[in-house]
XYZ file of C-alpha atoms in Angstrom:
277
model
C -8.416 -111.166 -112.973
C -8.283 -112.777 -116.419
C -4.544 -112.257 -116.542
C -4.146 -113.824 -113.102
C -6.210 -116.859 -114.112
C -4.239 -117.355 -117.310
C -0.955 -117.053 -115.411
C -1.699 -120.149 -113.317
C -0.276 -122.473 -115.970
C 2.121 -119.937 -117.443
C 5.189 -121.141 -115.551
C 4.683 -124.647 -116.884
C 4.114 -123.296 -120.378
C 7.323 -121.241 -120.289
C 9.509 -123.917 -118.719
C 8.404 -126.734 -121.035
C 9.456 -126.054 -124.659
C 7.156 -128.850 -125.859
C 4.059 -127.615 -124.026
C 2.590 -126.115 -127.197
C 2.888 -129.466 -128.959
C -0.243 -130.540 -127.110
C -2.280 -127.956 -128.965
C -0.721 -128.997 -132.247
C -1.634 -132.618 -131.500
C -5.208 -131.623 -130.618
C -5.650 -129.750 -133.882
C -4.077 -132.564 -135.903
C -6.646 -134.854 -134.311
C -9.317 -132.377 -135.391
C -8.008 -132.502 -138.961
C -8.175 -136.302 -138.957
C -11.675 -136.118 -137.504
C -12.728 -133.729 -140.265
C -11.295 -136.025 -142.924
C -13.111 -139.034 -141.492
C -16.385 -137.098 -141.367
C -15.974 -135.962 -144.974
C -15.362 -139.490 -146.241
C -17.796 -141.336 -143.983
C -20.883 -139.108 -143.855
C -22.171 -139.860 -147.342
C -25.638 -138.605 -146.460
C -24.482 -134.993 -146.063
C -25.919 -132.392 -148.390
C -23.837 -131.570 -151.448
C -25.112 -128.002 -151.651
C -22.701 -125.099 -151.243
C -24.419 -123.590 -148.189
C -23.081 -124.585 -144.789
C -26.484 -125.238 -143.152
C -24.848 -125.410 -139.719
C -27.196 -122.933 -138.094
C -30.425 -124.776 -138.709
C -32.616 -127.098 -136.695
C -33.499 -129.478 -139.511
C -31.357 -131.187 -142.094
C -27.623 -131.757 -142.076
C -24.537 -129.688 -142.650
C -23.093 -129.846 -146.140
C -20.008 -131.740 -147.246
C -18.634 -128.401 -148.411
C -18.839 -127.059 -144.860
C -16.965 -130.076 -143.494
C -14.250 -129.686 -146.131
C -14.053 -125.957 -145.472
C -13.540 -126.657 -141.785
C -10.325 -128.485 -142.706
C -8.836 -125.233 -144.006
C -9.357 -123.447 -140.705
C -7.919 -126.412 -138.830
C -4.804 -126.352 -141.034
C -4.346 -122.617 -140.443
C -4.731 -123.214 -136.711
C -2.158 -126.006 -136.838
C 0.340 -123.542 -138.289
C -0.533 -121.058 -135.531
C 0.201 -123.725 -132.916
C 3.494 -124.550 -134.643
C 4.451 -120.884 -134.701
C 3.501 -120.647 -131.036
C 5.878 -123.465 -130.068
C 9.562 -122.429 -130.336
C 10.892 -125.935 -130.924
C 8.495 -126.323 -133.868
C 8.655 -122.755 -135.180
C 12.337 -123.235 -136.026
C 11.304 -125.631 -138.792
C 9.300 -123.021 -140.695
C 11.212 -119.812 -139.907
C 12.380 -118.124 -143.092
C 10.736 -120.679 -145.381
C 8.037 -120.462 -148.036
C 5.700 -122.156 -145.556
C 6.015 -119.190 -143.214
C 5.323 -116.689 -145.994
C 2.325 -118.680 -147.206
C 0.669 -118.934 -143.795
C 1.547 -115.462 -142.505
C 0.688 -113.405 -145.582
C -1.101 -115.563 -148.145
C -3.166 -118.303 -146.468
C -6.306 -117.062 -148.229
C -4.590 -116.989 -151.612
C -2.152 -119.904 -151.588
C -4.218 -122.389 -149.556
C -7.855 -121.259 -149.348
C -8.650 -121.844 -153.069
C -8.209 -125.592 -152.546
C -11.211 -125.682 -150.205
C -14.891 -124.889 -150.811
C -16.362 -121.691 -149.438
C -19.721 -121.537 -147.708
C -21.689 -118.637 -146.280
C -23.117 -118.223 -142.792
C -25.927 -115.945 -143.981
C -28.022 -116.894 -147.000
C -29.160 -114.067 -149.280
C -31.457 -113.574 -152.249
C -30.426 -111.727 -155.379
C -32.116 -108.670 -153.875
C -29.489 -108.896 -151.121
C -32.156 -109.368 -148.464
C -31.337 -111.909 -145.781
C -33.617 -114.887 -145.757
C -34.362 -117.602 -143.282
C -32.764 -120.912 -144.105
C -35.420 -123.261 -145.482
C -34.302 -125.918 -143.003
C -34.985 -123.762 -139.949
C -38.316 -123.673 -138.153
C -39.836 -120.255 -137.615
C -39.627 -120.433 -133.820
C -35.848 -120.952 -133.955
C -35.096 -118.639 -136.877
C -33.990 -115.672 -134.765
C -31.753 -117.823 -132.555
C -30.069 -119.413 -135.553
C -29.642 -116.113 -137.366
C -28.154 -114.425 -134.287
C -25.786 -117.350 -133.764
C -24.707 -117.131 -137.388
C -23.923 -113.430 -136.995
C -21.943 -114.017 -133.789
C -19.928 -116.717 -135.523
C -19.366 -114.556 -138.591
C -18.060 -111.653 -136.490
C -15.826 -114.039 -134.540
C -14.379 -115.416 -137.767
C -13.718 -111.931 -139.178
C -11.946 -110.786 -136.012
C -10.118 -114.083 -135.805
C -8.944 -113.800 -139.400
C -7.629 -110.239 -139.241
C -6.711 -109.600 -135.605
C -5.792 -112.992 -134.142
C -4.698 -114.234 -137.541
C -3.008 -111.666 -139.744
C -2.033 -109.131 -137.070
C -0.578 -111.618 -134.584
C 1.212 -113.399 -137.432
C 2.724 -110.118 -138.620
C 4.102 -109.418 -135.150
C 5.432 -112.962 -134.780
C 7.054 -112.665 -138.211
C 8.727 -109.344 -137.409
C 9.699 -109.667 -133.757
C 8.473 -112.963 -132.406
C 6.134 -113.313 -129.448
C 7.101 -113.138 -125.798
C 6.345 -116.105 -123.560
C 3.339 -114.237 -122.123
C 1.942 -113.469 -125.559
C 2.512 -117.050 -126.666
C 0.577 -118.210 -123.626
C -2.300 -115.863 -124.455
C -2.254 -117.186 -128.004
C -2.313 -120.718 -126.622
C -5.367 -119.845 -124.524
C -7.091 -118.443 -127.614
C -6.384 -121.637 -129.521
C -7.927 -123.703 -126.737
C -11.269 -122.042 -127.448
C -10.816 -121.969 -131.202
C -9.649 -125.567 -131.244
C -12.787 -126.560 -129.379
C -15.010 -125.013 -132.054
C -13.041 -126.530 -134.913
C -12.750 -130.038 -133.509
C -16.130 -130.543 -131.868
C -18.394 -128.489 -134.134
C -19.294 -131.381 -136.452
C -19.881 -133.685 -133.475
C -22.282 -131.183 -131.879
C -24.248 -130.929 -135.113
C -24.414 -134.732 -135.321
C -25.930 -134.887 -131.838
C -28.453 -132.248 -132.860
C -29.300 -133.995 -136.128
C -29.919 -137.270 -134.278
C -32.111 -135.338 -131.804
C -29.927 -136.318 -128.859
C -29.692 -132.639 -127.969
C -31.973 -129.743 -128.884
C -30.996 -126.914 -131.263
C -30.758 -124.565 -128.281
C -28.370 -126.873 -126.420
C -26.278 -127.274 -129.575
C -25.924 -123.505 -129.906
C -25.104 -123.168 -126.205
C -22.341 -125.738 -126.662
C -20.929 -124.084 -129.784
C -21.127 -120.313 -129.188
C -19.709 -119.811 -125.616
C -16.096 -120.705 -126.570
C -16.102 -117.658 -128.866
C -16.754 -115.528 -125.795
C -14.233 -117.458 -123.696
C -11.332 -117.032 -126.123
C -12.329 -113.402 -126.603
C -10.838 -112.639 -123.157
C -7.247 -113.775 -123.832
C -7.677 -112.683 -127.444
C -8.508 -109.123 -126.406
C -5.558 -109.062 -124.012
C -3.238 -110.381 -126.705
C -4.310 -107.980 -129.442
C -4.497 -104.926 -127.160
C -1.005 -105.483 -125.750
C 0.525 -106.167 -129.154
C -1.302 -103.157 -130.619
C 0.379 -100.807 -128.139
C 3.797 -102.145 -129.081
C 3.123 -102.441 -132.824
C 0.922 -99.497 -133.763
C 1.810 -99.476 -137.454
C 1.045 -103.155 -137.983
C -2.147 -102.892 -135.945
C -3.383 -99.863 -137.893
C -2.681 -101.536 -141.224
C -4.395 -104.724 -140.033
C -7.515 -102.759 -139.092
C -7.469 -101.044 -142.491
C -7.150 -104.434 -144.153
C -10.085 -105.787 -142.146
C -12.337 -102.833 -142.984
C -11.379 -102.839 -146.657
C -11.546 -106.614 -147.019
C -15.263 -106.611 -147.786
C -14.878 -104.413 -150.850
C -11.493 -105.601 -152.094
C -11.274 -108.254 -154.766
C -9.079 -111.283 -154.220
C -6.416 -109.711 -156.420
C -6.429 -106.472 -154.453
C -6.223 -108.427 -151.207
C -3.144 -110.222 -152.530
C -1.561 -106.882 -153.437
C -2.311 -105.638 -149.925
C -0.573 -108.680 -148.445
C 2.488 -108.112 -150.631
C 2.525 -104.554 -149.291
C 2.304 -105.907 -145.736
C 5.214 -108.231 -146.472
C 7.260 -105.219 -147.589
C 6.278 -103.282 -144.454
C 7.219 -106.196 -142.202
C 10.567 -106.568 -143.946
C 11.207 -102.841 -143.524
C 10.405 -103.014 -139.805
C 12.689 -106.028 -139.451
C 15.529 -104.187 -141.178
C 15.056 -101.099 -139.020
C 15.032 -103.236 -135.861
C 18.216 -105.049 -136.887
C 20.015 -101.744 -137.391
C 19.204 -100.739 -133.851
């Protein structure tokens, strides 16, 4: 059923080489929006915690700046997903940076915030800007978002990028990726606006969460289809991506970089083997 629904616009997507440019334009708008928010909202907290999942107080400037990184990564994904744009980056340092080293070459230029606040004893604590009655809702929402980001980083990010780097994506897989970016683009471009409405008490914390969380579930459908189909065709890359995701928590930044260099070597080897056949 999901595949049938997604196929409704597929013919248009396949026949129009510039169709994906719409997503790129949307995300570029989101980047501009993030920049405006960072420069204009002087009242935002300057602490290093994101404070998004709270019902009192504002998000931090660090969180807004951090959002720009994810928008930039998504812009590259939309470029890669559009053949007429992907030609510009194919075989360049830009491609290598975004496919293998986005969290080493680009991420250090942006602040890093945490969804879950912890004490030195490593026990999770309730954010001091969250009322007791909403604490569980906010904490659950933070966990859902954290899981979505982890899966997005390693499966829809690294793994899909590896496959696109080695073999390229079929029109169907590019359409699934486009559908994923519709949901992800929503979260990245409207997240700050939703929090502003909540902060000004135009909407309640519950409504804000209901506006922010569902897209994660929506893009999970095409995302699952995309990853599962690519996994069948690219078992080695999928297995290594899963290993990278599981080991990511305990690996230092240096070890993660070494792992990505190893993945680059594996991808090159697969490319060479494919060319010989």
